[in-house]
Coordinates of C-alpha atoms in Angstrom, one line a residue:
Chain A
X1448 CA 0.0 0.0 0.0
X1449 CA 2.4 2.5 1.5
X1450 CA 4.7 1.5 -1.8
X1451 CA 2.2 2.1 -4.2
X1452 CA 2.0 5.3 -2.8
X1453 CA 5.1 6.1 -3.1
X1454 CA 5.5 5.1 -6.5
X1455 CA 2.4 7.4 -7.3
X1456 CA 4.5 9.8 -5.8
X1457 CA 8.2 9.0 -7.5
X1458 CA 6.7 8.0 -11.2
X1459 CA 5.4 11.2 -12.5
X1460 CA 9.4 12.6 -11.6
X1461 CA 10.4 10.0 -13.0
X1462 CA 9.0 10.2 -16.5
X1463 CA 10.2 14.1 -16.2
X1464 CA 14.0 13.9 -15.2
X1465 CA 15.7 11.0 -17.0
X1466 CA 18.9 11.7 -16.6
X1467 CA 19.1 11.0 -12.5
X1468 CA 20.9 7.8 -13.3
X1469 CA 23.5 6.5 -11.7
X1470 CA 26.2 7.0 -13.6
X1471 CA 27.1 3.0 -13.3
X1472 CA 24.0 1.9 -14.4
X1473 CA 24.1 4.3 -17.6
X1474 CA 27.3 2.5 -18.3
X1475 CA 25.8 -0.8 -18.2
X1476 CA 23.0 0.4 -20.4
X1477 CA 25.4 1.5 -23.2
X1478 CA 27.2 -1.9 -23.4
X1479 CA 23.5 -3.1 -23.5
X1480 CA 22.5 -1.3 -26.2
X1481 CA 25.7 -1.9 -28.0
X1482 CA 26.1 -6.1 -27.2
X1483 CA 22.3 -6.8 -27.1
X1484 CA 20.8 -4.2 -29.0
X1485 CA 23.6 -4.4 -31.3
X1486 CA 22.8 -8.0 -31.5
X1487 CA 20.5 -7.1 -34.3
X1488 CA 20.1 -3.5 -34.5
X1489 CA 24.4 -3.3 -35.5
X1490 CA 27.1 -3.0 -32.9
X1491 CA 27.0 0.5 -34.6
X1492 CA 23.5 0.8 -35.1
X1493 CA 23.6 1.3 -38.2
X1494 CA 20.8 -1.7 -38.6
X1495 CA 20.8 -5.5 -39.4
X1496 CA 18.4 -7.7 -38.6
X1497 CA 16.4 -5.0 -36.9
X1498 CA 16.2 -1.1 -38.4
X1499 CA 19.0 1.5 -37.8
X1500 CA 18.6 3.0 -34.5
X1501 CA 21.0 6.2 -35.8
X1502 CA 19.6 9.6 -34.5
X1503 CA 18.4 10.1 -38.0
X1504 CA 16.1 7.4 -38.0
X1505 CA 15.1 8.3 -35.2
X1506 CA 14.2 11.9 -35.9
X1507 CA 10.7 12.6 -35.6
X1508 CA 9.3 9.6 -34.1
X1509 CA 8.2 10.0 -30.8
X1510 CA 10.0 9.2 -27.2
X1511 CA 6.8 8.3 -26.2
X1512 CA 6.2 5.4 -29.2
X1513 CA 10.1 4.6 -28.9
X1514 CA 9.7 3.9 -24.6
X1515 CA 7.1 1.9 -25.3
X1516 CA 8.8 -0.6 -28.2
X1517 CA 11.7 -1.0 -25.8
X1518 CA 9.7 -2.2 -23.2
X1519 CA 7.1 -3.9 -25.1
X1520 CA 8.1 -5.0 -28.4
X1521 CA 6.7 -4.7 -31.6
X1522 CA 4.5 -7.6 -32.4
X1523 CA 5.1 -9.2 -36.3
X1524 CA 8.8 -8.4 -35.8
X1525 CA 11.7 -9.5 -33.7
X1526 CA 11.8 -7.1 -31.6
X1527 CA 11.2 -8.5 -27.8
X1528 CA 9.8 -7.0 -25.2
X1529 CA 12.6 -5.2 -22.3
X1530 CA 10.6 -4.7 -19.4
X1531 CA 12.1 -7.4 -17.9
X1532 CA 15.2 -6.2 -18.1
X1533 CA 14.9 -2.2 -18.4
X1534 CA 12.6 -0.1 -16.8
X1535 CA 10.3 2.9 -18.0
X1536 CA 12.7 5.1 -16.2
X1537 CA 16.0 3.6 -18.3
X1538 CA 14.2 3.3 -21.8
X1539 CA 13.3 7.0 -21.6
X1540 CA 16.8 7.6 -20.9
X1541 CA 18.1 5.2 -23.9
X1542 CA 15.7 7.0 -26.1
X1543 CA 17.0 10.5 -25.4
X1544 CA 21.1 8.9 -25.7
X1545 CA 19.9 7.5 -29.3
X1546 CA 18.8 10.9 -30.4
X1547 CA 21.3 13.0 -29.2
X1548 CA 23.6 13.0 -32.4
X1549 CA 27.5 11.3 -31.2
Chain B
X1039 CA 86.8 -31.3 -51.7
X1040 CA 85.3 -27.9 -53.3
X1041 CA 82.0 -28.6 -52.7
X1042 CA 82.4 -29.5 -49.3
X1043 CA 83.3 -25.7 -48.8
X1044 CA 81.0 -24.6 -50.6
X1045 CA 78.4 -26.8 -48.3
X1046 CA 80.4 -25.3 -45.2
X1047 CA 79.9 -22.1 -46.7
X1048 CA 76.2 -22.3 -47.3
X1049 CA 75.6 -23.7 -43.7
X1050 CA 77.9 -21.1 -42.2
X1051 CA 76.0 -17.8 -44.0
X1052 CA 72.3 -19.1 -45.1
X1053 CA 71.4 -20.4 -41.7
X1054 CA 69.8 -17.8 -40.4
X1055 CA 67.3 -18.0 -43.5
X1056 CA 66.2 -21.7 -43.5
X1057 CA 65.6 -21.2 -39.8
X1058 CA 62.9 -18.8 -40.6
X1059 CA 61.9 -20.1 -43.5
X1060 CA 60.0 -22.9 -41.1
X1061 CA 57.7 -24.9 -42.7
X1062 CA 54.2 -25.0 -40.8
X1063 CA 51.1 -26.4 -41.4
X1064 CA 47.5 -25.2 -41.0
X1065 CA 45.2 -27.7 -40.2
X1066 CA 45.4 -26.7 -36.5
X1067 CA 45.5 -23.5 -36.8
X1068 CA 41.9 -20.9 -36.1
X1069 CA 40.1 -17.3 -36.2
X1070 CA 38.8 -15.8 -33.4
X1071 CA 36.8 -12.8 -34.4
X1072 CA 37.4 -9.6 -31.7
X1073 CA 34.0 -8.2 -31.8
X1074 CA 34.6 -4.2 -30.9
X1075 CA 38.1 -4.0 -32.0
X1076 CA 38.0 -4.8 -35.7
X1077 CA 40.3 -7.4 -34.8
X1078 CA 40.8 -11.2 -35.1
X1079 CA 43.0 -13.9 -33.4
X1080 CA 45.3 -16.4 -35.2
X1081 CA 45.6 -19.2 -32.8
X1082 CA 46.9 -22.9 -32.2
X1083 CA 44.5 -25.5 -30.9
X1084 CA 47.9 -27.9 -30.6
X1085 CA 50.1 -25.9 -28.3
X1086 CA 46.5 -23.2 -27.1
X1087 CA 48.2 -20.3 -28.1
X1088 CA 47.8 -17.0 -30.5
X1089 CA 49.9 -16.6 -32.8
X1090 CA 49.0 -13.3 -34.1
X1091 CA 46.2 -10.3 -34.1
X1092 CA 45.4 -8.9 -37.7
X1093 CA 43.6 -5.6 -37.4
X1094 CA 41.8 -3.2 -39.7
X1095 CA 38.8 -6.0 -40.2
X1096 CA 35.8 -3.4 -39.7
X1097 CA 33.1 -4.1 -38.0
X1098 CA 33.4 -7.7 -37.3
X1099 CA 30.0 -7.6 -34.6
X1100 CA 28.6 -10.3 -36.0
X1101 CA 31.7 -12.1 -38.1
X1102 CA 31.8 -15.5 -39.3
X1103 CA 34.5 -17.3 -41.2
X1104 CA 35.1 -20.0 -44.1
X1105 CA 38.4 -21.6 -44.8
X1106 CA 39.8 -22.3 -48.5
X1107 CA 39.7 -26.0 -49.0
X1108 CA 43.7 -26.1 -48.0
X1109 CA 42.9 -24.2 -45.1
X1110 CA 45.4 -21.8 -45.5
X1111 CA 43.0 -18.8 -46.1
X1112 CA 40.3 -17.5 -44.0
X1113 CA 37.5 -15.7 -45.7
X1114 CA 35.9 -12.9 -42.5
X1115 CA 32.6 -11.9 -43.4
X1116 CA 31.8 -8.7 -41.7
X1117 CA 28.8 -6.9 -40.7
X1118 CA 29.4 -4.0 -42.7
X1119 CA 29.7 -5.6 -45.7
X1120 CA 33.7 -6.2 -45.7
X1121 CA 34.7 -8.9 -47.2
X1122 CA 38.4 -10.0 -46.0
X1123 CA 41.4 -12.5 -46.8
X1124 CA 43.6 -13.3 -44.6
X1125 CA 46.4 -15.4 -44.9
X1126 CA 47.2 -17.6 -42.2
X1127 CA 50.7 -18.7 -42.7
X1128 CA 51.7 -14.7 -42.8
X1129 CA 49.2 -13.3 -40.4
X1130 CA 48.2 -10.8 -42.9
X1131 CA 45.2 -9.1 -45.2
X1132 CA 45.7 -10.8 -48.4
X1133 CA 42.5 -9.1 -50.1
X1134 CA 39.7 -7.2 -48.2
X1135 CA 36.5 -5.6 -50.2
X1136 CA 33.1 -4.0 -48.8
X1137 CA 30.6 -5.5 -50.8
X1138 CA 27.6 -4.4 -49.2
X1139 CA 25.9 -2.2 -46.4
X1140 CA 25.0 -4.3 -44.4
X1141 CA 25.8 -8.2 -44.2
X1142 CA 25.1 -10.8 -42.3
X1143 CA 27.4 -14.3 -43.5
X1144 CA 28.6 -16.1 -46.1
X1145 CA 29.9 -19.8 -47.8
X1146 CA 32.4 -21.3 -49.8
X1147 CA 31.4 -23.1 -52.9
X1148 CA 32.1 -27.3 -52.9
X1149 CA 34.8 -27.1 -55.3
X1150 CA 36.4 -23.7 -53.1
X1151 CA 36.7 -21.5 -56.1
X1152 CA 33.6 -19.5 -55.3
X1153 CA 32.4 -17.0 -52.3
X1154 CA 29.1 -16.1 -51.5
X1155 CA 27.4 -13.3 -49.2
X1156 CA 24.5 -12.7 -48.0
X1157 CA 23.3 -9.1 -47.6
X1158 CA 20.7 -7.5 -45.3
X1159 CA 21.2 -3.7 -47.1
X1160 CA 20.9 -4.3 -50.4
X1161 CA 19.2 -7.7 -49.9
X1162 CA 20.5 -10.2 -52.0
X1163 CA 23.4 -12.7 -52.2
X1164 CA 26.9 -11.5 -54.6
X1165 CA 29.2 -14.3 -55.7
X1166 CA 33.0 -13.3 -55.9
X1167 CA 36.1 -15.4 -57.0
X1168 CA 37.8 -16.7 -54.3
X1169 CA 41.0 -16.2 -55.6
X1170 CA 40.1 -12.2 -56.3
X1171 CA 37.1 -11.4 -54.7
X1172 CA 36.2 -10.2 -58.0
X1173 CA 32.3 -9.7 -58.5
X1174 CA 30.9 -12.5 -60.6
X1175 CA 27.0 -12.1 -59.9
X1176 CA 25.0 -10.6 -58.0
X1177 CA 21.5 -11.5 -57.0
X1178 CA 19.1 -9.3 -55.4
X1179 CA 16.5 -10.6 -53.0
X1180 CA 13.4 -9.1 -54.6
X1181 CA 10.1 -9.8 -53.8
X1182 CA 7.0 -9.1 -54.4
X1183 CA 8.2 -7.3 -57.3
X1184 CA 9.7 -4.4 -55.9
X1185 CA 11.0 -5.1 -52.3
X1186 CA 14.0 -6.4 -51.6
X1187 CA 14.3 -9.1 -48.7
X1188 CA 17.2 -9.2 -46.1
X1189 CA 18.7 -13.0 -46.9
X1190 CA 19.8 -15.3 -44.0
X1191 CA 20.9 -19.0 -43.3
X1192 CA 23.5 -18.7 -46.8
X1193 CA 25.2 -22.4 -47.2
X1194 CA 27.1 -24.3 -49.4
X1195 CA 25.1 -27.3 -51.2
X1196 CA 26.4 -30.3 -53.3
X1197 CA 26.2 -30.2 -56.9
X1198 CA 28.3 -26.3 -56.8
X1199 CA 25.3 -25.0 -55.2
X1200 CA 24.2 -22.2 -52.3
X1201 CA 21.0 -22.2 -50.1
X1202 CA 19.2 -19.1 -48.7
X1203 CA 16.9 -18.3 -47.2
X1204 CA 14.8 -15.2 -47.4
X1205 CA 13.7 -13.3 -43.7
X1206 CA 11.1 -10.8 -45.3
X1207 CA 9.3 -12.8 -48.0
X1208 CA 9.2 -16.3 -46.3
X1209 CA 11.5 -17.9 -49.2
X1210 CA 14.1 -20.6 -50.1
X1211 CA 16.3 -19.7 -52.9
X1212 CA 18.1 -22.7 -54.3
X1213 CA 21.5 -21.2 -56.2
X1214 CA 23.0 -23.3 -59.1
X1215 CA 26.7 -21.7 -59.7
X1216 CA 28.2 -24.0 -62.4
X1217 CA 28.1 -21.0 -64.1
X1218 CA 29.3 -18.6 -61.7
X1219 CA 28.6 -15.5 -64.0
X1220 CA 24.5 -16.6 -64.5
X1221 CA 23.6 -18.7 -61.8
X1222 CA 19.9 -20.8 -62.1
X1223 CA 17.7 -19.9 -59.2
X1224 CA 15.3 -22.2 -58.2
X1225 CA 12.9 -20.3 -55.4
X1226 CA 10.8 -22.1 -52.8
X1227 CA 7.8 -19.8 -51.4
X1228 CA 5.8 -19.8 -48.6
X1229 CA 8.1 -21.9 -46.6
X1230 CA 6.5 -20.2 -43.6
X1231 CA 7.0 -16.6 -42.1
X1232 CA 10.9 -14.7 -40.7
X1233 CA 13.4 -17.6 -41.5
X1234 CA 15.7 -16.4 -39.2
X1235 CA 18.5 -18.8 -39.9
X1236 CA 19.3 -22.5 -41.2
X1237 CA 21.5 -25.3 -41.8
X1238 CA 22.5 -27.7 -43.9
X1239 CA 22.9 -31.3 -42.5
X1240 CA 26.4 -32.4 -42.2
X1241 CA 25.9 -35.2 -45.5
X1242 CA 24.8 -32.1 -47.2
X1243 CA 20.8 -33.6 -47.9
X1244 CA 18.5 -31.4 -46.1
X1245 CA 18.4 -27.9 -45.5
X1246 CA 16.9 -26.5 -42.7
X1247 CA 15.4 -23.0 -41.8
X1248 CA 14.0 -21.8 -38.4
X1249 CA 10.9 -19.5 -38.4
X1250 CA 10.7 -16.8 -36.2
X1251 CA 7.0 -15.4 -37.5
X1252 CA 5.5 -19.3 -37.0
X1253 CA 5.9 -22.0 -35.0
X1254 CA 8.2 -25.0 -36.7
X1255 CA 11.4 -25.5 -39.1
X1256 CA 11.0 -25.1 -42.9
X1257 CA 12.9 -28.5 -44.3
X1258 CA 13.8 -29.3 -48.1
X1259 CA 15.2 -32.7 -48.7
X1260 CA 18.0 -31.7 -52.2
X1261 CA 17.4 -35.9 -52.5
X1262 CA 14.1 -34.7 -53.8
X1263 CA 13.5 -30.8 -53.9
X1264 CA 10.3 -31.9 -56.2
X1265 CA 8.5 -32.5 -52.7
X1266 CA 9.3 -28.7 -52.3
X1267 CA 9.6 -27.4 -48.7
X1268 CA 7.6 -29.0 -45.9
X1269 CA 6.9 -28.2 -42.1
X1270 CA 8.1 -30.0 -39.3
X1271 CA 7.4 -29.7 -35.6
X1272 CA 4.8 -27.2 -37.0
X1273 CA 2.8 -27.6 -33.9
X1274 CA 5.3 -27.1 -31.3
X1275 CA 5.0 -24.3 -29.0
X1276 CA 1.7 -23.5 -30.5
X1277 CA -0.2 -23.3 -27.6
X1278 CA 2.3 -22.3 -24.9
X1279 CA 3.6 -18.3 -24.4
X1280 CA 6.4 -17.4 -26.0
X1281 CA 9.5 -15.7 -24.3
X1282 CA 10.9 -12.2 -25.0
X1283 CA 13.6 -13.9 -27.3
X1284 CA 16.7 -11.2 -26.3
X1285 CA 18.9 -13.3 -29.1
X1286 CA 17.8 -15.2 -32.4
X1287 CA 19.7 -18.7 -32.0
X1288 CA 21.9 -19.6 -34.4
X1289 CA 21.5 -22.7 -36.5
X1290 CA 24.8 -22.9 -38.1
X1291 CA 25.4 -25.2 -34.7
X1292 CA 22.6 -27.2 -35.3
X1293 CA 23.4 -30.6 -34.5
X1294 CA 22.8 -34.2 -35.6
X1295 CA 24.2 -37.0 -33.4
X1296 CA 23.2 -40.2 -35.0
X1297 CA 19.4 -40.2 -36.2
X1298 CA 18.7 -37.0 -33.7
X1299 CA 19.2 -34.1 -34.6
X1300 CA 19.3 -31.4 -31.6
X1301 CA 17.9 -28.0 -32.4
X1302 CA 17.3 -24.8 -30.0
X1303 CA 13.3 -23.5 -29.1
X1304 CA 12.9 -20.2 -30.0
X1305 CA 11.2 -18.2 -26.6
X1306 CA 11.8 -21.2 -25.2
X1307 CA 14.2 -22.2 -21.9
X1308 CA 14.5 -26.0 -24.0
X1309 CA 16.0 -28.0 -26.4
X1310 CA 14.6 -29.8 -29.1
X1311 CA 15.2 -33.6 -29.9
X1312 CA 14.1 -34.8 -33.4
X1313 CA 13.8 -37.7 -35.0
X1314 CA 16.1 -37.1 -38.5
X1315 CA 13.9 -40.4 -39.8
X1316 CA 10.3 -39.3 -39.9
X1317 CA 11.3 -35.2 -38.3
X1318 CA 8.8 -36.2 -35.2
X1319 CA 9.8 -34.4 -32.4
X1320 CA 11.2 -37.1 -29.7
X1321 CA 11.6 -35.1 -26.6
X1322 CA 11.8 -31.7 -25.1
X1323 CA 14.7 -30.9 -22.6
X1324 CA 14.7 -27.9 -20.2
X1325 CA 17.6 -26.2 -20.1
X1326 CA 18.9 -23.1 -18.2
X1327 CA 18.0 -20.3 -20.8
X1328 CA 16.7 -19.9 -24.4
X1329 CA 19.3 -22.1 -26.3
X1330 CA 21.8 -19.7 -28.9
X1331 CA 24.1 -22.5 -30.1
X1332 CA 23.2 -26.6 -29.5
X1333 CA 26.8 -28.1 -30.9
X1334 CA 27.5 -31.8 -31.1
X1335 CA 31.0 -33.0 -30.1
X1336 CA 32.2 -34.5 -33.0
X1337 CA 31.7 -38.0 -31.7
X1338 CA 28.6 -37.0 -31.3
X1339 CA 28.0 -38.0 -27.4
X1340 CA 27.9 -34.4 -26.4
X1341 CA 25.7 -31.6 -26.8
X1342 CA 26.9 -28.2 -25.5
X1343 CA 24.4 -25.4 -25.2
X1344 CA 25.0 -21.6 -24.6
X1345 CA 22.6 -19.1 -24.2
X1346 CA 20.7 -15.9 -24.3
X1347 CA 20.7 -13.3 -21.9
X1348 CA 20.3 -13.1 -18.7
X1349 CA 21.6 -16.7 -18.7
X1350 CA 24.3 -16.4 -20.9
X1351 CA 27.2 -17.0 -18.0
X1352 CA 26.1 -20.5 -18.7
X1353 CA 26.9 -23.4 -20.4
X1354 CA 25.3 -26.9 -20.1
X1355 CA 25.8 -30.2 -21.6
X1356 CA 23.4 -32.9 -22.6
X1357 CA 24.6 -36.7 -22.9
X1358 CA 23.6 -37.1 -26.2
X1359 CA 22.9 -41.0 -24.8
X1360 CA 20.2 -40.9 -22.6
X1361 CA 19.2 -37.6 -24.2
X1362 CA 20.0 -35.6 -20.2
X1363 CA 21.5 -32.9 -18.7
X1364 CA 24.8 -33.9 -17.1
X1365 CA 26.5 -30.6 -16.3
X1366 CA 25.9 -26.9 -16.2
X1367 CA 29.3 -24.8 -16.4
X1368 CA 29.5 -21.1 -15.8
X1369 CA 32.5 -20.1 -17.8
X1370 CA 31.9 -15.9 -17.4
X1371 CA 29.9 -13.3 -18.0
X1372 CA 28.5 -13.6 -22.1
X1373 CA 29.5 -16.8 -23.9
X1374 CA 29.2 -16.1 -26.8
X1375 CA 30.1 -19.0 -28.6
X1376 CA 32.1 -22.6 -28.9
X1377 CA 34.5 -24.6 -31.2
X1378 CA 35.0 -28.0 -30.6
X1379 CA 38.9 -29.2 -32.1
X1380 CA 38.4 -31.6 -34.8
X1381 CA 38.2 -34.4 -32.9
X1382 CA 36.6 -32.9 -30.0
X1383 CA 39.0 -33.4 -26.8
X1384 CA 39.4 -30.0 -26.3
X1385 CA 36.1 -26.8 -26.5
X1386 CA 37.3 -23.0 -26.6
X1387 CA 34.8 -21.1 -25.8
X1388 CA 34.7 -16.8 -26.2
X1389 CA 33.6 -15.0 -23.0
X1390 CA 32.9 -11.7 -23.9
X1391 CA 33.0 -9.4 -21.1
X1392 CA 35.5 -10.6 -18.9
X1393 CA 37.7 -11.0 -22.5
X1394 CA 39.1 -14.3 -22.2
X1395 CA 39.1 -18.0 -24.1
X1396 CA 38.1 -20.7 -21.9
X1397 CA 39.5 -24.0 -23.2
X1398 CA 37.6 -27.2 -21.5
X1399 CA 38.8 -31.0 -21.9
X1400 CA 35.1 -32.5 -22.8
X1401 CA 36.1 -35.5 -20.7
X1402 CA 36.5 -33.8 -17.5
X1403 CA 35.3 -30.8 -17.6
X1404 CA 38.4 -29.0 -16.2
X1405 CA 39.4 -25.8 -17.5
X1406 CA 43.0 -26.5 -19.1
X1407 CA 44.1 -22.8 -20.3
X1408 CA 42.7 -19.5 -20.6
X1409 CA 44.0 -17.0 -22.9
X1410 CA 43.3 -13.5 -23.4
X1411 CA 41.1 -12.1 -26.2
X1412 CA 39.4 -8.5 -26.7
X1413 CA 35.7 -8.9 -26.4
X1414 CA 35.8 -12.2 -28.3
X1415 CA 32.8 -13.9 -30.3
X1416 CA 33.0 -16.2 -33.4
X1417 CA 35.5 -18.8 -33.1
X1418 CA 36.6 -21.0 -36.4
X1419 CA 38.9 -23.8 -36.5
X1420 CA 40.2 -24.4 -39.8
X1421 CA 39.0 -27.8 -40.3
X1422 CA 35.5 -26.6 -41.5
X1423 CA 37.4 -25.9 -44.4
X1424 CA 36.2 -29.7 -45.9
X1425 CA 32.8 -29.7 -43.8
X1426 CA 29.4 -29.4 -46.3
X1427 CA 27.5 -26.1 -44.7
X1428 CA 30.2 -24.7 -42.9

C-alpha cells in the first residue's frame, strides 16, 4: 500500500527527469544497447536484422512510441519486449542517448 | 673437396634463412573474431596459443568465417559488408572488399573457387572469385516485385550449389553456380513466415530453416527438392507463451548425433530432440536459458548449449545418450560462442566481457588454459574448411 503510494509519488518525476541515473548503471546500459541491442540493430546501429537506430532514423518519431517498443516490443517483428530487463525510467533515458547525435 | 666448402659455406651464412623459413602447417591453426576492435586472433589448438592479431577488419560484430579448401586462407565476413582474406601462414590481409551495407554471413562453394554473401542492405546474395574477390553475380533478394528481402541461413550445397533463405518474404532460394557468371535460381515460397536462420545437415541432404514469425522448421530434402519445402514440428510451441527472445539462435550449430538431430526452441528455456527419420519431435529438454548454439561434439555424445541473456554465464551439456543434462558450467559473464577441435577433446569457448578463451577437456570438464582475447565472439577452426555447410 504505503509502496504504491510512493511510487504514485516518484513515477510522475520520473518520466520528467531522465537523466538521475546513476552513472554505473548508464554504463551498463550503453554496453546493453551496443552487445544486445547491437545483436540485431548493429554494434553501430547502423541496422541488421532489426532497423537503424542512428539519431536520423530516429528523428521525428516520438520518445513516447520509442519507450514503449523498448519495453514492449513490436508484435510481427523480432523485436522483444525489455521490461524485464529495463525499466520505464531507463528506456526514456536510452531514447534520449539515441537521439542525441554522437 | 670444393664442394664441401661450398656446403660449409652455405651452412655457415644461409642459416639464419632456412631457420625462418620454417615450414608449418594449418590444419590446427583458427580465427577468433574480436568483436569491438576490428580485430581477429590467429591461434593454435595444438600448443593453445595466438599466434597473431590482424587488425583493420571493420566491424566484425557479428563475423563469421570460411576456410579455403587447404585451409590456408580464412575468408571474415563482416557486418558491414567487408569482405576480408587473410592469410594464415603470414598473419596478414591478403585481399579485403566492402561488398555491401550491411551483411550478415557467407559460404564457400564445394569445389572452393567461389564465395558467397548474404546481404541485409541491399538484400540479396553477390558471388566473388575466391582467388580475387572479383564480383561474378550478384543476385538481389526481390520480392513481391519491388522489395527487396534481407537473406539469411547462406550455405554451401552439393552439386556447386548455395541455399538461402529469405527473412522478409518467407523464401528458399536454391543457387546453381556451375556457371558462376549466371547462376539458375530455383525459389521455394511460402516456406513459412521470418526464416531467421538455417542449416544444412552435415551429408549435405537437407536444409533447414527456423521460423521466427511461426511456429516450426521449414525443411527441403535436395534428394528430392520436387516434394518442395515441408513443415516439421509445426505444432510445437503453439499453444504455450512465447518468451521475449533477447537473441535469435543460431543454427549454423545445429546438430545431428546419430538419427537425432538437436535444435534450439525459439522463446523457449529448451532444447529440441528430433527424429532425423520421420522429423517427429522425440523429446523436449529444459535447459537453463533460451538455447543460442546446441553443438554436437564430433563424436557426437555431447551436446553443449550456450545461451541468451540473462543466462548467458552458462553453459550446459546434454549426454547425447540418454538424451539428459549432465552438467551446467559457468564459464563468465557472455558466452558467446564454442568450437570444438576436430576431434573434440578439447572446446574453446569466447567470454565476452571478462575477455578471455576458456579451453575445456570434454572428458573432464576442467578448464586447461585461458588465454586472453578482446571482447571475443566467433570462433573458427580451420577444419570446416572440408565440412558441407560450414
Amino acid at each position: 500500500m504505503w509502496r504504491t503510494l510512493l511510487l504514485l509519488v516518484i513515477m510522475p518525476v520520473a518520466f520528467a527527469e531522465t537523466d538521475n541515473l546513476m552513472p554505473q548503471r548508464k554504463q551498463v546500459l550503453q554496453e546493453l544497447l551496443k552487445n544486445d541491442c547491437g545483436a540485431c540493430h548493429g554494434l553501430t546501429l547502423k541496422g541488421g536484422l532489426g532497423p537503424p537506430l542512428l539519431p536520423e532514423a530516429l528523428a521525428g518519431k516520438s520518445d513516447t512510441m520509442l519507450v514503449d517498443k523498448i519495453l514492449h516490443g513490436r508484435t510481427g517483428t523480432a523485436m522483444p519486449a525489455w521490461e524485464k530487463i529495463i525499466n520505464v525510467q531507463e528506456a526514456h533515458w536510452l531514447v534520449q542517448y539515441l537521439k542525441k547525435s554522437r | 673437396m670444393i664442394r664441401s666448402v661450398v656446403f660449409l659455406f652455405f651452412l655457415l651464412f644461409f642459416q639464419p634463412v632456412l631457420c625462418l623459413a620454417e615450414l608449418r602447417g594449418t590444419g590446427d591453426l583458427g580465427v577468433i573474431i574480436e568483436r569491438a576492435s576490428h580485430s581477429a586472433l590467429i591461434i593454435n589448438t595444438s600448443d593453445r596459443s595466438i599466434l597473431s592479431r590482424i587488425e583493420g577488419l571493420g566491424d566484425v560484430s557479428h563475423a563469421s568465417v570460411v576456410f579455403s579448401r587447404d585451409q590456408r586462407y580464412a575468408y571474415i565476413f563482416g557486418r558491414d559488408g567487408g569482405l576480408s582474406i587473410i592469410d594464415l601462414l603470414s598473419g596478414k590481409i591478403v585481399k579485403r572488399i566492402l561488398q555491401a551495407g550491411n551483411s550478415i554471413g557467407g559460404a564457400i562453394s564445394q569445389d572452393g573457387k567461389l564465395i558467397a554473401v548474404s546481404n541485409y542492405t541491399p538484400g540479396g546474395v553477390k558471388i566473388f572469385s575466391g582467388d580475387t574477390l572479383e564480383l561474378l553475380a550478384d543476385i538481389p533478394a526481390f520480392y513481391n516485385d519491388k522489395q527487396r528481402s534481407k537473406v539469411i541461413g547462406l550455405v554451401d550445397a552439393p552439386g556447386q550449389r548455395f541455399i538461402c533463405s529469405l527473412f522478409d518474404a518467407g523464401e528458399m532460394w536454391l543457387i546453381d553456380v556451375k556457371n558462376p557468371k549466371q547462376p539458375k535460381i530455383k525459389k521455394f515460397q511460402n516456406i513459412g513466415k521470418q526464416p531467421y536462420d538455417a542449416l544444412l545437415t552435415p551429408d549435405g541432404r537437407y536444409y533447414l530453416a527456423g521460423l521466427f514469425g511461426e511456429p516450426g522448421l521449414a525443411l527441403l530434402d535436395l534428394w528430392n527438392t520436387e516434394a518442395g519445402v515441408k513443415r516439421i514440428l509445426g505444432d510445437y510451441g503453439k499453444h504455450e507463451t512465447k518468451l521475449p527472445v533477447y537473441k535469435m539462435p543460431h543454427l549454423e550449430g545445429w546438430t545431428i548425433a546419430g538419427n537425432r538431430m538437436f535444435v534450439p526452441a525459439v522463446g523457449q528455456h529448451e532444447v529440441l530432440v528430433v527424429n532425423t527419420v520421420n522429423w517427429q519431435l522425440i523429446k523436449r529438454i529444459a535447459v537453463a536459458g533460451q538455447p543460442v548454439f546446441v553443438m554436437a561434439r564430433p563424436d557426437g555424445r555431447q551436446i553443449w548449449v550456450n545461451f541468451a541473456l540473462p543466462d548467458n554465464h552458462q553453459l550446459q551439456i546434454i549426454d547425447v545418450k540418454n538424451m539428459e543434462l549432465i552438467k551446467t558450467l559457468t564459464p563468465g559473464k557472455a558466452v558467446l560462442h564454442m568450437e570444438f577441435t576436430p576431434r573434440g577433446e578439447n572446446v574453446w569457448v569466447s567470454v565476452r566481457d571478462e575477455n578471455k578463451i576458456v579451453i575445456y577437456d570434454t572428458n573432464s570438464f576442467a578448464i586447461e588454459k585461458n588465454l586472453t582475447a578482446n571482447k571475443p565472439s566467433g570462433i573458427f577452426f580451420t577444419s570446416r574448411a572440408n565440412q558441407l555447410g560450414l
